Coordinates of C-alpha atoms in Angstrom, one line a residue:
R35 CA -104.6 -0.6 -13.5
A36 CA -104.2 0.2 -9.7
A37 CA -107.8 1.4 -9.4
A38 CA -109.1 -1.7 -11.1
A39 CA -107.1 -4.0 -8.9
A40 CA -108.3 -2.2 -5.8
A41 CA -111.9 -2.3 -6.9
S42 CA -111.7 -6.0 -7.8
S43 CA -110.2 -6.9 -4.4
G44 CA -112.7 -4.7 -2.5
D45 CA -109.8 -3.2 -0.5
E46 CA -107.0 -0.8 -1.4
S47 CA -104.7 -2.4 1.1
G48 CA -104.4 -5.5 -1.0
R49 CA -105.2 -7.7 2.0
G50 CA -108.8 -8.6 1.0
G51 CA -110.5 -6.5 3.7
D52 CA -109.3 -4.4 6.6
G53 CA -112.3 -4.1 8.8
G54 CA -114.0 -1.4 6.8
G55 CA -117.1 -1.2 4.7
G56 CA -117.6 1.7 2.3
G57 CA -119.6 -0.2 -0.4
G58 CA -116.8 -0.1 -2.9
V59 CA -116.7 3.7 -2.9
Y60 CA -113.3 5.3 -3.3
E61 CA -112.3 8.9 -3.0
L62 CA -109.8 10.4 -5.5
Q63 CA -107.3 13.0 -4.4
L64 CA -104.9 15.0 -6.6
K65 CA -101.3 15.7 -5.5
G66 CA -99.7 18.7 -7.2
S67 CA -102.8 20.1 -8.9
G68 CA -102.2 23.7 -7.7
R69 CA -102.9 26.0 -4.9
T70 CA -105.8 25.4 -2.5
P71 CA -106.9 27.4 0.6
F72 CA -104.6 25.0 2.5
S73 CA -101.5 25.6 0.5
R74 CA -100.1 28.3 2.8
S75 CA -97.2 30.0 1.0
F76 CA -96.4 27.0 -1.3
D77 CA -97.2 26.7 -5.0
G78 CA -99.3 23.5 -4.7
R79 CA -97.2 21.8 -7.4
A80 CA -95.6 18.4 -7.3
V81 CA -92.6 17.2 -9.3
V82 CA -91.9 14.0 -11.2
R83 CA -89.4 12.9 -8.5
S84 CA -91.9 12.9 -5.6
C85 CA -94.8 11.6 -7.8
V86 CA -92.8 8.6 -9.1
R87 CA -91.6 7.8 -5.6
E88 CA -95.2 7.7 -4.2
F89 CA -96.5 5.8 -7.2
L90 CA -93.9 3.1 -6.9
A91 CA -94.1 3.0 -3.1
S92 CA -97.9 2.8 -2.7
E93 CA -98.3 0.1 -5.3
A94 CA -95.3 -1.8 -3.8
M95 CA -96.9 -1.6 -0.3
A96 CA -100.3 -2.9 -1.7
A97 CA -98.5 -5.9 -3.1
L98 CA -96.7 -6.4 0.2
R99 CA -100.2 -6.5 1.8
V100 CA -99.5 -3.4 3.9
P101 CA -102.6 -1.1 4.2
T102 CA -102.0 1.8 1.9
T103 CA -103.6 4.4 -0.3
R104 CA -103.3 3.6 -4.0
A105 CA -101.8 5.4 -6.9
L106 CA -104.1 5.6 -10.0
C107 CA -101.8 7.5 -12.3
V108 CA -99.0 10.1 -12.7
V109 CA -99.4 12.7 -15.4
E110 CA -96.7 15.2 -16.4
T111 CA -98.0 18.8 -16.8
G112 CA -95.2 20.4 -18.9
E113 CA -94.5 22.9 -16.2
V114 CA -91.2 23.4 -14.3
A115 CA -90.9 24.2 -10.6
R116 CA -87.9 25.1 -8.4
R117 CA -87.3 22.8 -5.5
A118 CA -84.7 22.5 -2.8
W119 CA -82.4 19.5 -3.4
Y120 CA -78.7 18.5 -2.9
A121 CA -76.0 20.4 -4.8
S122 CA -73.6 17.4 -4.5
E123 CA -76.0 15.1 -6.3
P124 CA -77.1 14.9 -10.0
S125 CA -80.2 17.1 -10.6
P126 CA -83.3 14.9 -11.2
I127 CA -83.9 17.0 -14.4
N128 CA -80.4 16.2 -15.8
A129 CA -80.0 12.5 -14.9
G130 CA -78.3 9.7 -16.8
A131 CA -74.7 10.2 -17.4
K132 CA -74.3 12.4 -14.4
A133 CA -75.0 9.4 -12.2
A134 CA -71.5 8.1 -12.8
E135 CA -69.1 9.0 -10.1
A136 CA -66.0 11.2 -10.6
A137 CA -62.5 9.9 -10.5
G138 CA -61.7 7.9 -7.4
G139 CA -64.6 5.5 -7.7
P140 CA -67.6 5.2 -5.4
L141 CA -65.7 5.1 -2.2
G142 CA -63.7 8.2 -3.1
A143 CA -67.0 10.0 -3.8
L144 CA -68.3 8.7 -0.5
K145 CA -65.4 10.3 1.3
R146 CA -65.9 13.6 -0.5
R147 CA -69.6 13.7 0.3
A148 CA -68.8 13.0 4.0
Q149 CA -66.3 15.8 4.0
R150 CA -68.7 18.2 2.4
A151 CA -71.3 17.3 5.0
G152 CA -68.9 17.9 7.9
G153 CA -68.0 14.3 8.5
G154 CA -64.5 12.9 8.7
G155 CA -64.7 11.0 5.5
S156 CA -63.9 7.6 7.1
D157 CA -65.1 4.5 5.4
G158 CA -65.5 2.8 8.7
G159 CA -64.0 -0.4 9.9
A160 CA -64.4 -3.4 12.1
D161 CA -64.6 -3.3 15.9
A162 CA -62.9 -5.8 18.2
S163 CA -65.8 -8.2 18.0
G164 CA -65.6 -8.4 14.2
A165 CA -68.7 -6.3 13.7
W166 CA -68.5 -4.1 10.6
R167 CA -68.9 -0.4 11.6
P168 CA -69.1 1.9 8.5
A169 CA -69.0 5.6 9.2
A170 CA -72.6 6.8 9.6
P171 CA -73.6 9.3 6.9
R172 CA -73.9 12.8 8.2
K173 CA -77.5 13.9 7.4
Y174 CA -78.1 17.4 6.1
R175 CA -80.9 19.3 4.5
P176 CA -81.1 20.2 0.8
D177 CA -78.5 22.9 0.1
T178 CA -79.5 24.3 -3.3
L179 CA -82.5 25.0 -5.7
V180 CA -82.9 22.9 -8.8
E181 CA -85.5 23.0 -11.6
E182 CA -87.7 19.9 -11.8
R183 CA -90.5 18.9 -14.2
C184 CA -93.9 19.0 -12.6
A185 CA -96.5 16.2 -12.5
V186 CA -99.9 15.5 -10.9
M187 CA -100.6 12.2 -9.2
C188 CA -104.0 10.8 -8.5
R189 CA -104.5 8.9 -5.2
A190 CA -107.3 6.5 -4.4
S191 CA -108.6 5.5 -0.9
R192 CA -111.8 4.7 0.9
S193 CA -111.3 8.0 2.7
F194 CA -108.6 10.5 3.4
V195 CA -109.7 11.6 6.9
R196 CA -106.6 12.2 9.0
F197 CA -106.2 12.2 12.7
G198 CA -105.0 15.8 12.4
Q199 CA -108.3 16.9 10.8
L200 CA -110.4 15.6 13.7
E201 CA -107.8 17.2 16.1
L202 CA -108.3 20.5 14.2
F203 CA -112.1 20.5 14.5
A204 CA -111.8 19.6 18.2
L205 CA -109.6 22.7 18.7
R206 CA -112.1 24.8 16.8
E207 CA -114.9 23.5 19.0
A208 CA -113.0 24.9 22.0
A209 CA -112.9 28.3 20.3
Q210 CA -116.3 28.4 18.7
G211 CA -118.4 26.4 21.2
S212 CA -119.9 24.1 18.5
T213 CA -119.2 20.4 17.9
R214 CA -121.3 20.2 14.7
E215 CA -118.5 20.0 12.2
L216 CA -116.4 17.6 14.4
R217 CA -119.4 15.3 14.8
E218 CA -120.2 15.3 11.1
L219 CA -116.6 14.5 10.2
A220 CA -116.4 11.7 12.8
R221 CA -119.7 10.2 11.6
F222 CA -118.4 10.3 8.0
A223 CA -115.1 8.6 9.0
A224 CA -117.0 5.9 10.9
R225 CA -119.4 5.1 8.1
R226 CA -116.7 5.1 5.4
E227 CA -114.0 3.2 7.3
F228 CA -115.7 1.0 10.0
S229 CA -119.3 0.4 9.1
A230 CA -118.9 -3.3 10.2
E231 CA -117.6 -2.3 13.6
V232 CA -119.3 1.1 14.4
D233 CA -123.0 1.8 14.4
V234 CA -123.3 5.6 14.2
D235 CA -127.0 5.4 15.1
A236 CA -126.3 3.6 18.4
D237 CA -125.3 5.0 21.7
G238 CA -121.5 4.7 22.3
W239 CA -120.5 5.0 18.6
V240 CA -117.9 7.6 19.4
G241 CA -116.0 5.2 21.7
E242 CA -116.4 2.4 19.1
L243 CA -114.8 4.6 16.5
A244 CA -111.9 5.5 18.8
D245 CA -111.2 1.8 19.5
A246 CA -111.5 0.8 15.9
A247 CA -109.1 3.4 14.7
A248 CA -106.7 2.5 17.4
R249 CA -106.7 -1.1 16.4
A250 CA -106.3 -0.3 12.7
Q251 CA -103.3 1.9 13.5
A252 CA -101.7 -0.9 15.6
R253 CA -102.1 -3.3 12.7
L254 CA -100.6 -0.8 10.3
I255 CA -97.5 -0.3 12.4
T256 CA -96.8 -4.0 12.8
E257 CA -97.0 -4.4 9.0
W258 CA -94.5 -1.5 8.7
L259 CA -92.2 -3.3 11.0
R260 CA -92.6 -6.6 9.2
V261 CA -91.3 -5.2 5.9
G262 CA -88.8 -2.7 7.3
Y263 CA -90.7 0.4 6.3
V264 CA -90.0 3.8 7.9
Q265 CA -92.6 6.5 7.3
G266 CA -90.2 9.4 8.2
N267 CA -92.8 11.9 9.4
M268 CA -95.5 10.6 11.8
N269 CA -97.3 13.7 12.9
S270 CA -101.0 13.4 13.4
D271 CA -101.7 14.8 9.9
N272 CA -99.7 11.9 8.4
A273 CA -102.1 9.3 10.0
L274 CA -105.3 8.2 8.4
V275 CA -108.2 7.2 10.6
G276 CA -108.7 4.1 8.4
G277 CA -105.2 2.9 9.2
R278 CA -103.5 3.1 5.9
T279 CA -100.1 4.4 4.8
L280 CA -100.2 7.7 2.9
D281 CA -98.2 10.8 1.9
Y282 CA -95.0 8.8 1.1
G283 CA -92.6 11.8 1.7
P284 CA -89.3 11.2 3.5
F285 CA -89.9 7.5 3.7
A286 CA -87.5 4.6 3.2
F287 CA -87.4 0.8 3.4
M288 CA -84.6 0.0 5.9
E289 CA -81.7 -1.9 4.3
A290 CA -79.0 -2.5 7.0
Y291 CA -80.9 -3.4 10.1
D292 CA -80.8 -0.5 12.6
P293 CA -83.6 0.1 15.1
E294 CA -82.6 3.8 15.0
F295 CA -82.9 4.1 11.2
Q296 CA -84.6 7.3 10.2
P297 CA -84.1 8.8 6.7
F298 CA -85.9 12.1 7.5
T299 CA -83.4 15.0 8.0
S300 CA -86.0 17.0 10.1
D301 CA -86.1 14.4 12.8
P302 CA -82.6 14.6 14.3
E303 CA -83.8 13.1 17.6
G304 CA -85.1 10.0 15.8
K305 CA -88.5 10.1 17.4
F306 CA -90.0 8.5 14.3
A307 CA -87.1 6.0 13.8
Y308 CA -87.9 2.4 12.8
A309 CA -88.2 1.0 16.3
R310 CA -89.9 4.1 17.7
Q311 CA -92.8 4.0 15.2
P312 CA -95.1 2.0 17.6
Q313 CA -94.7 4.7 20.3
A314 CA -95.2 7.5 17.7
A315 CA -98.4 5.9 16.6
F316 CA -99.5 5.5 20.2
V317 CA -99.1 9.3 20.6
N318 CA -101.3 9.8 17.5
V319 CA -103.9 7.5 18.9
Q320 CA -104.0 9.5 22.1
T321 CA -104.4 12.7 20.0
L322 CA -107.3 11.1 18.1
A323 CA -108.9 9.9 21.3
A324 CA -108.6 13.3 22.9
A325 CA -110.4 14.9 19.9
L326 CA -113.2 12.3 20.0
A327 CA -113.5 12.7 23.8
V328 CA -114.9 16.2 23.1
L329 CA -117.9 14.5 21.6
E330 CA -118.1 11.9 24.3
A331 CA -118.0 14.6 27.0
E332 CA -120.9 16.4 25.3
D333 CA -122.9 13.2 25.1
H334 CA -122.2 11.5 28.4
G335 CA -120.1 13.7 30.6
P336 CA -116.4 14.1 31.5
Q337 CA -116.0 10.7 33.1
A338 CA -117.2 9.0 29.9
A339 CA -114.7 11.1 28.0
E340 CA -111.8 9.9 30.2
A341 CA -113.0 6.3 29.8
L342 CA -113.0 6.6 26.0
Q343 CA -109.4 7.8 26.0
A344 CA -108.3 5.0 28.3
S345 CA -110.2 2.4 26.2
A346 CA -108.5 3.6 23.0
R347 CA -105.1 3.4 24.6
E348 CA -105.8 -0.1 25.8
A349 CA -107.2 -1.1 22.4
Y350 CA -104.0 0.0 20.7
A351 CA -101.7 -1.7 23.2
V352 CA -103.5 -5.0 23.1
E353 CA -103.8 -5.1 19.3
F354 CA -100.2 -4.1 18.8
E355 CA -98.8 -6.7 21.2
A356 CA -100.9 -9.5 19.6
Q357 CA -100.1 -8.5 16.0
W358 CA -96.4 -7.9 16.7
L359 CA -96.0 -11.3 18.3
E360 CA -97.7 -12.8 15.3
V361 CA -95.5 -11.0 12.8
R362 CA -92.3 -12.1 14.5
R363 CA -93.6 -15.7 14.8
R364 CA -94.3 -15.8 11.0
K365 CA -91.0 -14.2 10.1
L366 CA -89.2 -16.9 12.1
G367 CA -91.4 -19.7 10.8
L368 CA -92.5 -21.0 14.2
S369 CA -95.9 -22.4 15.0
P370 CA -98.6 -20.5 16.7
G371 CA -98.1 -20.4 20.5
H372 CA -94.3 -21.1 20.3
H373 CA -92.7 -19.7 23.5
G374 CA -89.3 -18.9 22.0
V375 CA -90.3 -16.1 19.7
D376 CA -89.3 -13.2 21.9
D377 CA -85.9 -14.6 22.7
L378 CA -85.0 -15.8 19.2
Y379 CA -86.2 -12.6 17.5
G380 CA -84.6 -10.3 20.0
R381 CA -81.2 -12.0 19.8
L382 CA -81.4 -12.1 16.0
S383 CA -82.1 -8.4 15.9
T384 CA -79.1 -7.6 18.0
L385 CA -76.8 -9.7 15.8
M386 CA -78.2 -8.2 12.6
Q387 CA -77.6 -4.7 14.0
R388 CA -74.0 -5.5 15.0
S389 CA -73.3 -7.2 11.7
R390 CA -75.0 -4.5 9.5
A391 CA -77.1 -7.3 8.0
D392 CA -79.6 -6.4 5.3
F393 CA -83.0 -6.8 7.0
T394 CA -85.0 -8.0 4.0
M395 CA -82.3 -10.4 2.7
A396 CA -81.5 -11.9 6.1
F397 CA -85.1 -12.9 6.8
R398 CA -85.7 -14.1 3.2
L399 CA -82.6 -16.3 3.4
L400 CA -83.5 -17.6 6.9
A401 CA -85.9 -20.2 5.5
V402 CA -82.9 -21.9 3.9
A403 CA -80.7 -21.5 6.9
A404 CA -83.3 -23.1 9.3
D405 CA -82.6 -26.7 8.2
G406 CA -80.5 -28.9 10.4
F407 CA -79.3 -28.6 14.1
S408 CA -75.7 -29.6 14.4
D409 CA -72.5 -27.5 14.6
E410 CA -71.9 -28.2 10.9
D411 CA -75.5 -27.3 10.0
A412 CA -75.1 -24.0 11.9
D413 CA -72.2 -23.1 9.8
A414 CA -74.1 -24.1 6.7
G415 CA -77.0 -21.9 7.8
L416 CA -74.7 -18.9 8.3
R417 CA -73.3 -19.4 4.8
A418 CA -76.8 -19.3 3.5
L419 CA -77.2 -15.8 5.2
A420 CA -73.8 -14.6 4.0
P421 CA -75.1 -12.4 1.1
A422 CA -77.0 -10.3 3.7
F423 CA -74.0 -9.3 5.7
G424 CA -71.9 -6.2 5.5
V425 CA -74.3 -3.5 4.2
G426 CA -72.4 -0.3 3.7
A427 CA -69.0 -2.0 3.6
A428 CA -66.5 -1.7 0.8
G429 CA -65.7 -5.3 0.6
A430 CA -62.6 -7.3 1.5
S431 CA -59.9 -9.1 -0.3
G432 CA -58.2 -12.3 0.9
A433 CA -60.9 -13.1 3.4
T434 CA -61.5 -16.7 4.3
E435 CA -64.8 -18.5 4.4
I436 CA -66.5 -19.6 7.6
G437 CA -65.0 -22.8 9.1
G438 CA -61.8 -22.1 7.2
E439 CA -58.4 -21.6 8.5
G440 CA -58.8 -17.9 9.2
D441 CA -62.4 -17.4 10.3
E442 CA -61.4 -15.9 13.6
G443 CA -59.7 -13.0 11.9
G444 CA -61.5 -12.4 8.6
G445 CA -60.4 -10.0 5.9
S446 CA -59.1 -6.5 6.0
D447 CA -62.5 -5.1 6.9
G448 CA -63.1 -7.4 9.7
R449 CA -65.5 -9.7 7.8
A450 CA -65.0 -13.1 6.3
G451 CA -65.9 -12.9 2.6
G452 CA -66.9 -10.3 0.1
D453 CA -65.4 -9.1 -3.1
G454 CA -66.3 -5.6 -3.7
D455 CA -69.5 -3.8 -4.7
A456 CA -70.8 -6.6 -6.9
G457 CA -70.9 -9.2 -4.2
R458 CA -70.2 -8.0 -0.8
G459 CA -71.7 -10.8 1.2
G460 CA -69.4 -11.9 4.0
L461 CA -69.7 -13.3 7.5
P462 CA -68.6 -11.7 10.7
C463 CA -65.6 -13.0 12.6
G464 CA -64.3 -13.4 16.2
E465 CA -66.7 -13.1 19.1
L466 CA -69.5 -12.0 16.8
L467 CA -69.2 -15.1 14.6
R468 CA -69.4 -17.3 17.7
S469 CA -72.6 -15.5 18.8
W470 CA -74.1 -16.1 15.4
R471 CA -73.2 -19.8 15.6
T472 CA -74.9 -20.1 19.0
W473 CA -78.0 -18.3 17.8
M474 CA -78.2 -20.3 14.6
L475 CA -77.9 -23.6 16.4
D476 CA -80.6 -22.6 18.9
Y477 CA -82.9 -21.5 16.1
Q478 CA -82.3 -24.7 14.0
R479 CA -83.1 -26.8 17.1
A480 CA -86.3 -24.8 17.8
V481 CA -87.4 -25.3 14.2
A482 CA -86.7 -29.0 14.3
R483 CA -88.6 -29.5 17.6
D484 CA -91.4 -27.3 16.4
A485 CA -92.0 -29.2 13.1
H486 CA -94.3 -26.5 11.9
P487 CA -95.9 -28.0 8.7
S488 CA -96.4 -24.7 7.0
R489 CA -93.0 -23.1 8.0
E490 CA -91.5 -22.5 4.6
E491 CA -94.6 -21.1 3.0
E492 CA -95.4 -19.0 6.0
M493 CA -91.9 -17.6 6.0
R494 CA -92.0 -16.9 2.3
L495 CA -95.2 -14.9 2.7
A496 CA -94.0 -13.0 5.7
N497 CA -90.6 -12.1 4.3
P498 CA -90.6 -10.4 0.9
K499 CA -87.7 -10.8 -1.5
Y500 CA -88.1 -7.5 -3.2
I501 CA -88.8 -4.1 -1.7
L502 CA -88.5 -0.5 -3.1
R503 CA -85.0 0.4 -1.9
N504 CA -84.4 4.1 -2.1
W505 CA -81.5 3.6 -4.6
M506 CA -83.9 1.8 -6.9
A507 CA -86.5 4.6 -6.7
T508 CA -83.7 7.2 -7.3
Q509 CA -82.7 5.6 -10.5
A510 CA -86.3 5.3 -11.6
Y511 CA -87.2 8.9 -11.0
D512 CA -84.0 10.2 -12.4
R513 CA -84.8 8.5 -15.7
A514 CA -88.4 9.5 -15.5
A515 CA -87.4 13.2 -15.0
A516 CA -85.4 12.9 -18.2
G517 CA -88.5 11.5 -20.0
D518 CA -87.6 7.7 -19.8
Y519 CA -90.2 5.7 -17.8
S520 CA -88.8 2.3 -18.8
L521 CA -87.3 1.7 -15.3
V522 CA -90.6 2.8 -13.6
D523 CA -92.3 0.1 -15.7
E524 CA -89.6 -2.5 -14.8
L525 CA -89.8 -1.8 -11.1
S526 CA -93.6 -1.8 -11.2
A527 CA -93.6 -5.3 -12.6
L528 CA -91.0 -6.5 -10.1
L529 CA -92.8 -5.0 -7.1
E530 CA -96.2 -6.4 -8.1
R531 CA -94.9 -9.8 -7.0
P532 CA -92.5 -9.1 -4.0
Y533 CA -92.7 -12.6 -2.6
D534 CA -91.8 -14.4 -5.8
D535 CA -88.2 -15.5 -6.5
G536 CA -88.2 -13.6 -9.8
T537 CA -85.8 -14.2 -12.6
S538 CA -82.1 -14.6 -12.3
E539 CA -81.7 -11.2 -13.8
Q540 CA -84.1 -9.6 -11.3
E541 CA -82.3 -11.4 -8.4
A542 CA -78.9 -10.2 -9.5
R543 CA -80.0 -6.6 -9.9
Y544 CA -82.4 -6.1 -7.0
F545 CA -81.9 -8.8 -4.3
R546 CA -78.7 -7.3 -3.0
P547 CA -77.4 -4.9 -0.3
T548 CA -77.0 -1.2 -0.8
P549 CA -74.5 -0.5 -3.7
D550 CA -71.5 1.6 -2.8
W551 CA -72.6 4.5 -4.9
A552 CA -75.8 4.9 -2.8
Y553 CA -74.4 4.4 0.7
G554 CA -74.4 7.7 2.5
R555 CA -75.6 9.5 -0.6
A556 CA -77.7 12.6 0.0
G557 CA -81.3 12.2 -1.4
V558 CA -80.9 8.4 -1.1
A559 CA -79.6 7.5 2.4
F560 CA -81.4 10.5 3.8
L561 CA -83.8 13.1 2.5
S562 CA -86.0 16.0 3.4

C-alpha cells in the first residue's frame, strides 16, 4: 500500500515533488535482514518494537507532508533476539495485562520510577506565576536485557545516500589519493535526487549538488519544527542527501512544548534537541560541503573549494530563514508578508513553554481561538485552548474557570481547571494568565486587521490534529509483539489523515495530552 501510494504520487515525501527527478525509480532497503560487512559486532537483526515504530512513523510523516523514506512492509521472522531495555517497564514480548500499573495508581508509579532513576519522586507543582512545573523525568539508559521477537522491515526511497557516506569516501581519498569512488557516489546522488537542478555533465555540478542538498536539508528541518518532530540522533550518517527523514530510532513527537525537548538518552547536552535541530543540520551541511569540496578542489583549485563551502552554508541559511518564516506564518494563519509573525510566534512559544501546553493541540485549537478582539473574546479564546494546557500534570480539584471568582489563584496545582487524567485541560493563573490574555488579544486583533481569506484552511493544513505520540506507538508495538496487530492497523488508518477532525471516538482517544501512565515513563518519555 505504501509503495503504491508513493509511486502514484511520484514522491515518497507525500508532497507531490521535492525537487528531485529519479524517473519513478525507488530503492528498497531491508532493516533487520542479518549481518552485513557493516554490522560491526552486532547481529544485524531488528525487533518488532523498532520495526513497528518506524513503520508507523514513516507513514505518519508522509501523510503530514514531511519528506521521508517510506515503509513497504514489516514481516516477522519467527526468531528471537536479546535487546537492552528497561527493567522497570513491561517487556515488549509480554505486553497486555502488564501495562496496568501497580497499587498506588499512575502517579504512585511515576514516583517510584523517579526514585529508581535517582530522582526525588516529586510530582512537580506550580511556580509563583501560576506556571505548571512538573518534575522533569530523569533520563537513563536501558538497564536490562529482554527477549524480543524479530522482524524485517522494507524501506523505500529514491535513494539512501547519506551525508556520512560522502564524508567517508572523502576521508578515504585523503588516505588513498583517488577521488574515483567519491565522484561516482556524488554523481549518482545528483542524478537520483536532483536531476532537475544539477546537470552532472556541466561544469560546476559539484557546487550545484552541494547547494541543492543544503536547501533540501533546510526544508526538511522546517517541516520537522512545524509538526514538533525530534529526530533524536542527527549525526551525518542520519542525514540523507535527498533531504528526507530516515532511521526513526530514538525519535519522538514533542508533546508539552519545550525547545530543549530531546528523548534520546545518549545526548545529555541536548545538542540535537527540538530547537537545536536547525544548527545540527547546518553542521551536517558543512560536513557534506567539505566532502564535496575535495572534488571541487581537484577540478578547479582550493579557492573554488572554499567558495563551494561558503555557497552551501549560505544556501542553507537563506532557505531555512525563508521556509521557517513561512511555516510560522501558516501556523498562525496570517497572510503572506505579515510583519507580526516573529513577535506573535515568539511570545506564544514562551507562554506555551511556561504553561506546559501541548504543542500539537494548542496550534490546532488556535484557529478557533482567533475569532474576536475584545477582552471577553480573549477569555473565550483562552477557553478554546484550555484542553492543551497542563501536560504532565496530575489534574486539580476545585479549580475555577477563567473569568470566575478564583482565576487569580487556580486549583491546588496552580492551574485553573482539570479533573484528572481523563480531562486535564486547565488554564494558568496569576501573572501567567494575564500574559496569556495580553497575547490572545494582540493575536485576535492581528487576525482581524489581517483579514486573510484562507486563514482557517491554511491553519488546518499547517497544524495537524493527530501525530504519532510515543505512548500511542508503545501501545501498538506492545500488542504487536504479543501477536496482535489490530492497534497498528487502527493507528495507521488514523495517521493517514492527520489533518482531518476524525470521529468523536478518535478525538477522545488520541487528541489529548500525555496520559499520566506515560509521563516520565522509560521507553516512552525517553529512550535509547
